[in-house]
mmCIF file of C-alpha atoms in Angstrom:
data_model
loop_
_atom_site.group_PDB
_atom_site.id
_atom_site.type_symbol
_atom_site.label_atom_id
_atom_site.label_comp_id
_atom_site.label_asym_id
_atom_site.label_seq_id
_atom_site.Cartn_x
_atom_site.Cartn_y
_atom_site.Cartn_z
ATOM 1 C CA MET A 1 156.410 -150.130 -36.561
ATOM 2 C CA LEU A 2 156.366 -150.499 -40.367
ATOM 3 C CA ARG A 3 154.501 -147.197 -40.617
ATOM 4 C CA ALA A 4 157.146 -145.445 -38.514
ATOM 5 C CA ILE A 5 159.980 -146.894 -40.626
ATOM 6 C CA THR A 6 158.255 -145.795 -43.855
ATOM 7 C CA LEU A 7 157.759 -142.283 -42.507
ATOM 8 C CA ARG A 8 161.394 -142.124 -41.412
ATOM 9 C CA ARG A 9 162.533 -143.144 -44.908
ATOM 10 C CA LEU A 10 160.389 -140.465 -46.506
ATOM 11 C CA VAL A 11 161.808 -137.776 -44.248
ATOM 12 C CA ALA A 12 165.379 -138.953 -44.748
ATOM 13 C CA HIS A 13 165.114 -138.813 -48.533
ATOM 14 C CA THR A 14 163.464 -135.400 -48.713
ATOM 15 C CA PRO A 15 165.856 -133.041 -50.542
ATOM 16 C CA ARG A 16 166.957 -130.102 -48.408
ATOM 17 C CA SER A 17 166.692 -127.730 -51.343
ATOM 18 C CA ILE A 18 162.891 -128.102 -51.411
ATOM 19 C CA SER A 19 162.648 -125.933 -48.293
ATOM 20 C CA TYR A 20 164.264 -123.119 -50.239
ATOM 21 C CA CYS A 21 161.861 -123.222 -53.167
ATOM 22 C CA ARG A 22 158.549 -123.395 -51.348
ATOM 23 C CA HIS A 23 158.642 -119.767 -50.209
ATOM 24 C CA LEU A 24 156.872 -117.009 -52.052
ATOM 25 C CA GLY A 25 159.874 -115.238 -53.460
ATOM 26 C CA THR A 26 162.402 -112.457 -53.239
ATOM 27 C CA LEU A 27 162.002 -108.761 -52.497
ATOM 28 C CA VAL A 28 164.486 -106.306 -54.009
ATOM 29 C CA ILE A 29 164.811 -102.891 -52.383
ATOM 30 C CA ALA A 30 165.354 -100.564 -55.318
ATOM 31 C CA GLU A 31 166.618 -97.017 -55.576
ATOM 32 C CA HIS A 32 165.575 -94.641 -58.340
ATOM 33 C CA GLU A 33 166.849 -91.332 -59.621
ATOM 34 C CA GLY A 34 165.486 -89.106 -62.342
ATOM 35 C CA GLY A 35 162.670 -91.507 -63.192
ATOM 36 C CA SER A 36 164.892 -94.581 -63.664
ATOM 37 C CA LEU A 37 166.373 -97.313 -61.530
ATOM 38 C CA THR A 38 169.970 -96.802 -60.492
ATOM 39 C CA GLY A 39 172.650 -99.114 -61.840
ATOM 40 C CA THR A 40 173.189 -100.636 -58.402
ATOM 41 C CA SER A 41 169.492 -101.566 -58.192
ATOM 42 C CA LEU A 42 169.715 -103.300 -61.565
ATOM 43 C CA SER A 43 172.655 -105.289 -60.201
ATOM 44 C CA SER A 44 170.539 -106.246 -57.172
ATOM 45 C CA ILE A 45 167.882 -107.611 -59.522
ATOM 46 C CA GLU A 46 170.540 -109.518 -61.470
ATOM 47 C CA ALA A 47 171.914 -111.013 -58.252
ATOM 48 C CA SER A 48 168.451 -111.970 -56.985
ATOM 49 C CA SER A 49 167.679 -113.852 -60.181
ATOM 50 C CA LYS A 50 170.584 -116.204 -59.376
ATOM 51 C CA PHE A 51 168.713 -117.998 -56.598
ATOM 52 C CA LEU A 52 165.152 -117.866 -57.871
ATOM 53 C CA CYS A 53 163.484 -121.268 -57.972
ATOM 54 C CA LYS A 54 161.009 -122.322 -60.602
ATOM 55 C CA ASP A 55 157.916 -121.334 -58.634
ATOM 56 C CA ASN A 56 159.431 -118.288 -56.952
ATOM 57 C CA SER A 57 158.776 -114.682 -57.841
ATOM 58 C CA LEU A 58 160.755 -111.481 -57.676
ATOM 59 C CA SER A 59 159.084 -108.344 -56.355
ATOM 60 C CA LEU A 60 160.582 -104.887 -56.674
ATOM 61 C CA LEU A 61 159.926 -102.270 -53.981
ATOM 62 C CA LEU A 62 160.071 -98.578 -54.916
ATOM 63 C CA ALA A 63 159.249 -95.648 -52.668
ATOM 64 C CA GLY A 64 159.142 -91.908 -53.075
ATOM 65 C CA THR A 65 156.702 -89.293 -54.276
ATOM 66 C CA GLY A 66 155.758 -87.415 -57.416
ATOM 67 C CA PRO A 67 155.850 -88.191 -61.140
ATOM 68 C CA SER A 68 159.440 -89.457 -61.076
ATOM 69 C CA LEU A 69 158.373 -92.364 -58.856
ATOM 70 C CA GLN A 70 155.624 -93.426 -61.250
ATOM 71 C CA GLU A 71 157.977 -93.070 -64.216
ATOM 72 C CA ALA A 72 160.588 -95.221 -62.472
ATOM 73 C CA ALA A 73 157.960 -97.854 -61.641
ATOM 74 C CA THR A 74 156.799 -98.010 -65.268
ATOM 75 C CA LYS A 75 160.355 -98.480 -66.524
ATOM 76 C CA ALA A 76 161.154 -100.994 -63.787
ATOM 77 C CA ALA A 77 158.175 -103.168 -64.703
ATOM 78 C CA SER A 78 159.840 -104.120 -67.986
ATOM 79 C CA CYS A 79 163.540 -103.809 -67.171
ATOM 80 C CA HIS A 80 164.216 -107.485 -66.337
ATOM 81 C CA PRO A 81 162.456 -110.767 -67.242
ATOM 82 C CA SER A 82 162.604 -112.036 -63.641
ATOM 83 C CA ILE A 83 160.425 -109.265 -62.185
ATOM 84 C CA SER A 84 156.908 -110.496 -61.404
ATOM 85 C CA GLN A 85 155.527 -107.330 -59.793
ATOM 86 C CA VAL A 86 156.506 -103.797 -58.802
ATOM 87 C CA LEU A 87 155.372 -102.506 -55.409
ATOM 88 C CA VAL A 88 155.107 -98.724 -55.113
ATOM 89 C CA ALA A 89 154.918 -96.759 -51.864
ATOM 90 C CA ASP A 90 153.914 -93.193 -52.729
ATOM 91 C CA SER A 91 154.211 -90.859 -49.753
ATOM 92 C CA ASP A 92 156.009 -87.697 -48.685
ATOM 93 C CA ARG A 93 157.683 -89.803 -45.981
ATOM 94 C CA PHE A 94 159.879 -91.328 -48.673
ATOM 95 C CA LYS A 95 160.809 -88.097 -50.405
ATOM 96 C CA HIS A 96 164.214 -88.514 -48.773
ATOM 97 C CA SER A 97 165.821 -91.903 -48.122
ATOM 98 C CA LEU A 98 165.605 -91.861 -44.332
ATOM 99 C CA ALA A 99 166.190 -95.176 -42.606
ATOM 100 C CA GLU A 100 163.245 -95.020 -40.194
ATOM 101 C CA PRO A 101 160.301 -94.869 -42.641
ATOM 102 C CA TRP A 102 162.044 -97.205 -45.087
ATOM 103 C CA ALA A 103 162.628 -99.830 -42.373
ATOM 104 C CA LYS A 104 158.976 -99.671 -41.352
ATOM 105 C CA LEU A 105 157.955 -100.018 -44.992
ATOM 106 C CA ILE A 106 160.105 -103.126 -45.480
ATOM 107 C CA HIS A 107 158.695 -104.607 -42.259
ATOM 108 C CA LEU A 108 155.150 -103.914 -43.484
ATOM 109 C CA VAL A 109 155.740 -105.420 -46.939
ATOM 110 C CA GLN A 110 157.433 -108.489 -45.436
ATOM 111 C CA GLN A 111 154.484 -109.134 -43.123
ATOM 112 C CA LYS A 112 152.146 -109.147 -46.114
ATOM 113 C CA GLY A 113 154.412 -110.933 -48.581
ATOM 114 C CA ASP A 114 156.361 -113.417 -46.423
ATOM 115 C CA TYR A 115 159.437 -113.260 -48.668
ATOM 116 C CA SER A 116 162.291 -115.711 -48.308
ATOM 117 C CA HIS A 117 164.967 -113.157 -49.326
ATOM 118 C CA ILE A 118 165.283 -109.384 -49.137
ATOM 119 C CA VAL A 119 168.102 -107.910 -51.232
ATOM 120 C CA ALA A 120 169.597 -104.432 -51.540
ATOM 121 C CA ALA A 121 172.774 -103.000 -53.044
ATOM 122 C CA SER A 122 175.703 -102.448 -50.721
ATOM 123 C CA GLY A 123 175.817 -98.674 -51.115
ATOM 124 C CA SER A 124 174.976 -95.826 -48.784
ATOM 125 C CA PHE A 125 171.260 -96.415 -49.473
ATOM 126 C CA GLY A 126 171.282 -100.135 -48.620
ATOM 127 C CA LYS A 127 173.734 -99.851 -45.734
ATOM 128 C CA ASN A 128 171.556 -97.173 -44.163
ATOM 129 C CA ILE A 129 168.234 -98.991 -44.444
ATOM 130 C CA LEU A 130 168.768 -102.751 -44.276
ATOM 131 C CA PRO A 131 170.274 -103.066 -40.737
ATOM 132 C CA ARG A 132 167.331 -101.192 -39.182
ATOM 133 C CA ALA A 133 164.832 -103.272 -41.158
ATOM 134 C CA ALA A 134 166.642 -106.461 -40.089
ATOM 135 C CA ALA A 135 166.349 -105.382 -36.453
ATOM 136 C CA LEU A 136 162.592 -104.906 -36.846
ATOM 137 C CA LEU A 137 162.313 -108.368 -38.415
ATOM 138 C CA ASP A 138 164.663 -109.902 -35.781
ATOM 139 C CA VAL A 139 167.074 -111.434 -38.298
ATOM 140 C CA SER A 140 170.796 -111.050 -38.966
ATOM 141 C CA PRO A 141 171.702 -109.468 -42.330
ATOM 142 C CA ILE A 142 174.605 -110.614 -44.504
ATOM 143 C CA THR A 143 176.550 -107.756 -46.052
ATOM 144 C CA ASP A 144 178.805 -107.221 -49.068
ATOM 145 C CA VAL A 145 177.951 -110.482 -50.845
ATOM 146 C CA ILE A 146 180.074 -111.021 -53.958
ATOM 147 C CA GLU A 147 178.944 -114.525 -54.917
ATOM 148 C CA ILE A 148 175.779 -116.592 -54.469
ATOM 149 C CA SER A 149 176.626 -120.293 -54.276
ATOM 150 C CA GLU A 150 173.182 -121.547 -53.193
ATOM 151 C CA PRO A 151 169.938 -119.865 -52.134
ATOM 152 C CA ARG A 152 171.304 -119.587 -48.583
ATOM 153 C CA THR A 153 175.042 -119.867 -49.104
ATOM 154 C CA PHE A 154 176.991 -116.724 -49.898
ATOM 155 C CA VAL A 155 180.580 -115.520 -50.274
ATOM 156 C CA ARG A 156 181.720 -112.190 -48.853
ATOM 157 C CA PRO A 157 185.163 -110.590 -48.401
ATOM 158 C CA ILE A 158 186.745 -110.196 -44.970
ATOM 159 C CA TYR A 159 189.975 -108.621 -43.692
ATOM 160 C CA ALA A 160 189.694 -105.741 -46.168
ATOM 161 C CA GLY A 161 189.272 -108.118 -49.100
ATOM 162 C CA ASN A 162 192.339 -110.243 -48.365
ATOM 163 C CA ALA A 163 190.241 -113.342 -47.619
ATOM 164 C CA LEU A 164 186.863 -114.679 -48.729
ATOM 165 C CA CYS A 165 184.349 -116.122 -46.291
ATOM 166 C CA THR A 166 181.585 -118.576 -47.217
ATOM 167 C CA ILE A 167 178.471 -118.077 -45.093
ATOM 168 C CA ARG A 168 175.468 -120.382 -44.807
ATOM 169 C CA TYR A 169 172.359 -118.670 -43.493
ATOM 170 C CA THR A 170 170.443 -120.889 -41.068
ATOM 171 C CA GLY A 171 168.138 -118.313 -39.480
ATOM 172 C CA SER A 172 164.469 -117.693 -40.007
ATOM 173 C CA ASN A 173 162.951 -115.859 -42.953
ATOM 174 C CA PRO A 174 163.671 -113.492 -44.460
ATOM 175 C CA CYS A 175 167.316 -113.915 -45.404
ATOM 176 C CA MET A 176 168.460 -110.293 -45.776
ATOM 177 C CA LEU A 177 171.602 -109.400 -47.696
ATOM 178 C CA THR A 178 173.382 -106.559 -49.434
ATOM 179 C CA ILE A 179 175.347 -107.273 -52.602
ATOM 180 C CA ARG A 180 178.336 -105.572 -54.180
ATOM 181 C CA SER A 181 176.999 -104.296 -57.473
ATOM 182 C CA THR A 182 180.426 -104.599 -59.109
ATOM 183 C CA SER A 183 180.244 -108.387 -58.644
ATOM 184 C CA PHE A 184 176.889 -108.710 -60.436
ATOM 185 C CA PRO A 185 177.084 -106.807 -63.730
ATOM 186 C CA VAL A 186 173.860 -106.497 -65.665
ATOM 187 C CA SER A 187 173.905 -108.690 -68.758
ATOM 188 C CA ALA A 188 172.832 -107.244 -72.097
ATOM 189 C CA SER A 189 170.130 -109.910 -72.481
ATOM 190 C CA SER A 190 168.485 -108.788 -69.214
ATOM 191 C CA ASP A 191 167.869 -105.181 -70.162
ATOM 192 C CA SER A 192 164.175 -105.501 -70.930
ATOM 193 C CA LYS A 193 161.272 -107.848 -71.491
ATOM 194 C CA THR A 194 158.249 -107.798 -73.766
ATOM 195 C CA ASN A 195 155.474 -108.001 -71.154
ATOM 196 C CA ALA A 196 155.587 -105.476 -68.331
ATOM 197 C CA ALA A 197 155.045 -106.731 -64.782
ATOM 198 C CA PRO A 198 151.991 -105.449 -62.890
ATOM 199 C CA ILE A 199 152.400 -102.394 -60.641
ATOM 200 C CA HIS A 200 150.698 -102.418 -57.230
ATOM 201 C CA GLN A 201 150.348 -99.624 -54.699
ATOM 202 C CA VAL A 202 151.363 -100.475 -51.121
ATOM 203 C CA ASP A 203 148.698 -99.771 -48.506
ATOM 204 C CA LEU A 204 150.429 -97.438 -46.048
ATOM 205 C CA SER A 205 147.508 -97.029 -43.628
ATOM 206 C CA SER A 206 149.201 -99.266 -41.036
ATOM 207 C CA LEU A 207 152.703 -97.860 -41.457
ATOM 208 C CA GLY A 208 152.567 -96.041 -38.125
ATOM 209 C CA GLU A 209 153.807 -92.660 -36.998
ATOM 210 C CA GLU A 210 156.788 -90.836 -38.412
ATOM 211 C CA GLY A 211 160.183 -91.307 -36.758
ATOM 212 C CA THR A 212 162.294 -88.800 -34.894
ATOM 213 C CA SER A 213 164.880 -88.192 -37.626
ATOM 214 C CA ARG A 214 164.430 -85.308 -40.053
ATOM 215 C CA HIS A 215 166.017 -84.513 -43.396
ATOM 216 C CA VAL A 216 167.987 -81.275 -43.151
ATOM 217 C CA LYS A 217 169.614 -80.788 -46.541
ATOM 218 C CA GLN A 218 171.405 -82.565 -49.359
ATOM 219 C CA THR A 219 174.362 -81.133 -51.225
ATOM 220 C CA THR A 220 175.741 -82.498 -54.474
ATOM 221 C CA GLN A 221 178.689 -81.464 -56.554
ATOM 222 C CA GLU A 222 177.593 -80.696 -60.088
ATOM 223 C CA SER A 223 179.918 -82.240 -62.643
ATOM 224 C CA GLU A 224 179.795 -83.456 -66.217
ATOM 225 C CA ARG A 225 182.108 -86.326 -65.346
ATOM 226 C CA PRO A 226 180.606 -89.825 -65.029
ATOM 227 C CA ASP A 227 179.552 -91.186 -61.659
ATOM 228 C CA LEU A 228 182.409 -92.721 -59.702
ATOM 229 C CA GLY A 229 180.544 -95.915 -58.860
ATOM 230 C CA SER A 230 179.647 -96.789 -62.462
ATOM 231 C CA ALA A 231 182.362 -95.150 -64.587
ATOM 232 C CA ARG A 232 184.296 -97.200 -67.172
ATOM 233 C CA VAL A 233 187.502 -95.293 -66.382
ATOM 234 C CA VAL A 234 188.550 -94.002 -62.953
ATOM 235 C CA ILE A 235 191.573 -91.796 -62.266
ATOM 236 C CA THR A 236 192.604 -91.619 -58.615
ATOM 237 C CA GLY A 237 195.041 -89.347 -56.852
ATOM 238 C CA GLY A 238 196.759 -89.848 -53.524
ATOM 239 C CA ARG A 239 198.424 -87.791 -50.829
ATOM 240 C CA ALA A 240 201.554 -87.485 -52.983
ATOM 241 C CA LEU A 241 199.808 -84.694 -54.913
ATOM 242 C CA LYS A 242 200.471 -82.541 -51.804
ATOM 243 C CA SER A 243 197.671 -79.989 -52.238
ATOM 244 C CA ALA A 244 194.170 -79.362 -53.559
ATOM 245 C CA GLU A 245 195.672 -77.126 -56.241
ATOM 246 C CA ASN A 246 197.880 -79.964 -57.520
ATOM 247 C CA PHE A 247 194.912 -82.351 -57.440
ATOM 248 C CA LYS A 248 193.390 -80.317 -60.252
ATOM 249 C CA MET A 249 195.865 -82.094 -62.553
ATOM 250 C CA ILE A 250 193.946 -85.333 -61.857
ATOM 251 C CA GLU A 251 190.676 -83.589 -62.660
ATOM 252 C CA GLU A 252 192.074 -82.185 -65.892
ATOM 253 C CA LEU A 253 193.352 -85.607 -66.925
ATOM 254 C CA ALA A 254 189.942 -87.098 -66.145
ATOM 255 C CA GLU A 255 188.288 -84.489 -68.367
ATOM 256 C CA LYS A 256 190.506 -85.498 -71.282
ATOM 257 C CA LEU A 257 189.775 -89.195 -70.834
ATOM 258 C CA GLY A 258 186.089 -88.857 -69.959
ATOM 259 C CA ALA A 259 186.819 -90.531 -66.628
ATOM 260 C CA ALA A 260 185.567 -90.259 -63.071
ATOM 261 C CA VAL A 261 187.802 -88.852 -60.349
ATOM 262 C CA GLY A 262 188.667 -90.825 -57.225
ATOM 263 C CA ALA A 263 190.882 -90.201 -54.220
ATOM 264 C CA THR A 264 192.497 -92.082 -51.370
ATOM 265 C CA ARG A 265 191.392 -91.560 -47.787
ATOM 266 C CA ALA A 266 194.616 -89.681 -47.063
ATOM 267 C CA ALA A 267 193.858 -87.217 -49.854
ATOM 268 C CA VAL A 268 190.306 -86.750 -48.608
ATOM 269 C CA ASP A 269 191.405 -86.281 -44.995
ATOM 270 C CA ALA A 270 193.943 -83.689 -46.164
ATOM 271 C CA GLY A 271 191.112 -81.710 -47.752
ATOM 272 C CA TYR A 272 192.198 -82.071 -51.375
ATOM 273 C CA VAL A 273 188.747 -83.285 -52.507
ATOM 274 C CA PRO A 274 185.312 -83.961 -50.911
ATOM 275 C CA ASN A 275 184.751 -87.321 -49.226
ATOM 276 C CA GLU A 276 182.262 -88.571 -51.839
ATOM 277 C CA LEU A 277 185.275 -89.187 -54.104
ATOM 278 C CA GLN A 278 186.971 -91.554 -51.664
ATOM 279 C CA VAL A 279 187.701 -95.033 -52.978
ATOM 280 C CA GLY A 280 188.348 -97.822 -50.498
ATOM 281 C CA GLN A 281 186.993 -99.895 -47.677
ATOM 282 C CA THR A 282 185.346 -96.883 -46.012
ATOM 283 C CA GLY A 283 184.547 -95.167 -49.310
ATOM 284 C CA LYS A 284 183.178 -96.397 -52.623
ATOM 285 C CA ILE A 285 183.807 -99.815 -54.143
ATOM 286 C CA VAL A 286 184.613 -99.509 -57.842
ATOM 287 C CA ALA A 287 185.428 -101.979 -60.609
ATOM 288 C CA PRO A 288 185.991 -99.999 -63.812
ATOM 289 C CA GLU A 289 187.511 -101.288 -67.018
ATOM 290 C CA LEU A 290 190.532 -99.034 -66.404
ATOM 291 C CA TYR A 291 191.774 -97.778 -63.033
ATOM 292 C CA MET A 292 194.680 -95.323 -63.010
ATOM 293 C CA ALA A 293 196.351 -94.518 -59.679
ATOM 294 C CA PHE A 294 198.692 -91.543 -59.374
ATOM 295 C CA GLY A 295 200.663 -91.143 -56.183
ATOM 296 C CA VAL A 296 198.737 -93.953 -54.486
ATOM 297 C CA SER A 297 200.861 -96.115 -52.214
ATOM 298 C CA GLY A 298 198.381 -99.002 -52.140
ATOM 299 C CA ALA A 299 197.228 -99.207 -48.527
ATOM 300 C CA ILE A 300 195.157 -102.291 -47.794
ATOM 301 C CA GLN A 301 192.055 -100.172 -47.136
ATOM 302 C CA HIS A 302 192.309 -98.551 -50.562
ATOM 303 C CA ILE A 303 192.998 -101.779 -52.438
ATOM 304 C CA ALA A 304 189.825 -103.269 -50.923
ATOM 305 C CA GLY A 305 187.821 -100.724 -52.918
ATOM 306 C CA MET A 306 189.401 -101.156 -56.368
ATOM 307 C CA ARG A 307 191.043 -104.567 -56.627
ATOM 308 C CA ASP A 308 188.260 -105.879 -58.923
ATOM 309 C CA SER A 309 189.144 -103.348 -61.643
ATOM 310 C CA LYS A 310 189.758 -104.981 -65.022
ATOM 311 C CA VAL A 311 193.046 -103.151 -65.742
ATOM 312 C CA ILE A 312 195.059 -101.295 -63.084
ATOM 313 C CA VAL A 313 197.739 -98.753 -63.985
ATOM 314 C CA ALA A 314 199.922 -97.333 -61.204
ATOM 315 C CA VAL A 315 202.293 -94.373 -61.228
ATOM 316 C CA ASN A 316 204.490 -93.856 -58.177
ATOM 317 C CA LYS A 317 208.032 -92.688 -57.528
ATOM 318 C CA ASP A 318 208.508 -95.471 -54.950
ATOM 319 C CA ALA A 319 209.352 -98.694 -56.783
ATOM 320 C CA ASP A 320 208.455 -100.717 -53.669
ATOM 321 C CA ALA A 321 204.966 -99.258 -53.259
ATOM 322 C CA PRO A 322 202.369 -102.019 -52.576
ATOM 323 C CA ILE A 323 200.178 -100.742 -55.419
ATOM 324 C CA PHE A 324 202.598 -102.292 -57.921
ATOM 325 C CA GLN A 325 201.856 -105.766 -56.545
ATOM 326 C CA ILE A 326 198.315 -105.692 -57.958
ATOM 327 C CA ALA A 327 198.892 -103.360 -60.920
ATOM 328 C CA ASP A 328 198.765 -104.721 -64.467
ATOM 329 C CA TYR A 329 201.001 -101.882 -65.635
ATOM 330 C CA GLY A 330 203.294 -99.727 -63.531
ATOM 331 C CA LEU A 331 205.476 -96.698 -64.067
ATOM 332 C CA VAL A 332 208.074 -95.543 -61.552
ATOM 333 C CA GLY A 333 208.498 -91.812 -61.829
ATOM 334 C CA ASP A 334 207.569 -88.351 -60.633
ATOM 335 C CA LEU A 335 203.858 -87.736 -61.191
ATOM 336 C CA PHE A 336 204.512 -83.972 -61.445
ATOM 337 C CA GLN A 337 206.404 -84.718 -64.671
ATOM 338 C CA ILE A 338 204.313 -87.629 -65.943
ATOM 339 C CA ILE A 339 200.850 -86.038 -65.643
ATOM 340 C CA PRO A 340 201.801 -82.820 -67.522
ATOM 341 C CA ASP A 341 203.329 -84.964 -70.281
ATOM 342 C CA LEU A 342 200.093 -86.954 -70.546
ATOM 343 C CA LEU A 343 198.009 -83.777 -70.633
ATOM 344 C CA GLN A 344 200.163 -82.435 -73.444
ATOM 345 C CA LYS A 345 200.079 -85.577 -75.572
ATOM 346 C CA LEU A 346 196.454 -86.625 -75.068
ATOM 347 C CA PRO A 347 193.926 -85.055 -77.418
ATOM 348 C CA ASP A 348 191.005 -83.107 -76.017
ATOM 349 C CA LYS A 349 187.824 -85.086 -75.408
ATOM 350 C CA LYS A 350 185.347 -84.646 -78.249
#
């Protein structure tokens, strides 16, 4: 009886957090472009370092083919002090970011590594791959995480960003999540480290057959403007611009300010600009230092994609437009008069 009581006391006083720290570590699914990690992948690494325990490790998974993959792996090995190893999957299967081979790769790496967490950025890359990988691993993913309270407690927005939900993951390993990169900015002190982490090749002999999906083509719009997802300044136009020809005023203003161009869903649906410029719940989530909205009414779906911007400036002829409720600065007026005045007074970008 005394032995049973002693054992019960030991179990009762065992800290719950120990179960989080005994696992091998965290796996970050990284995306690379032009021989370097993307900014969203760096944010994923920054977020993952928040819940690393003392004895845990952080592994980075890269896949692709050719010299650019090896160059990205070399740079990634020294880009953050938390990285303990870089895993590289070099195969023509990963030349394009198709969900089927990537999901099989994550399943294969998880079987060998037994990670407690698998993290990816909440962009088109992560949203495409992680759900399929979670299905193979028979776990439920948590999406759009904006805050990490504990190793298995997360905060994510719901109702188009109008409410925040705290979620505690109680399922089996791995805990899979996508993070909003705008909520985890990369700190200047985390840019690099002295000693590079080791780089290991992933054995793909047991990856299995190729899937049924095939890459057809990829089209991109060449532009000297900064990327919409990472730009410091974003200028967005809405349906009030009335035509694709008038939308060129937004593009001209963006050229003068060195800004990225965004658009509301209404403007995209009307054919003013391509859909990769859409900002909002069903488009891109941005959080620039300056967000300027011209002719944007402020629909709840659009606000969900830009409400984290540091400074918001709104121009609309409707004084009761919802956009003014979240704007730091607002101007009621006709954008067809205001934008030409700005173009005339602003100096050309040097």
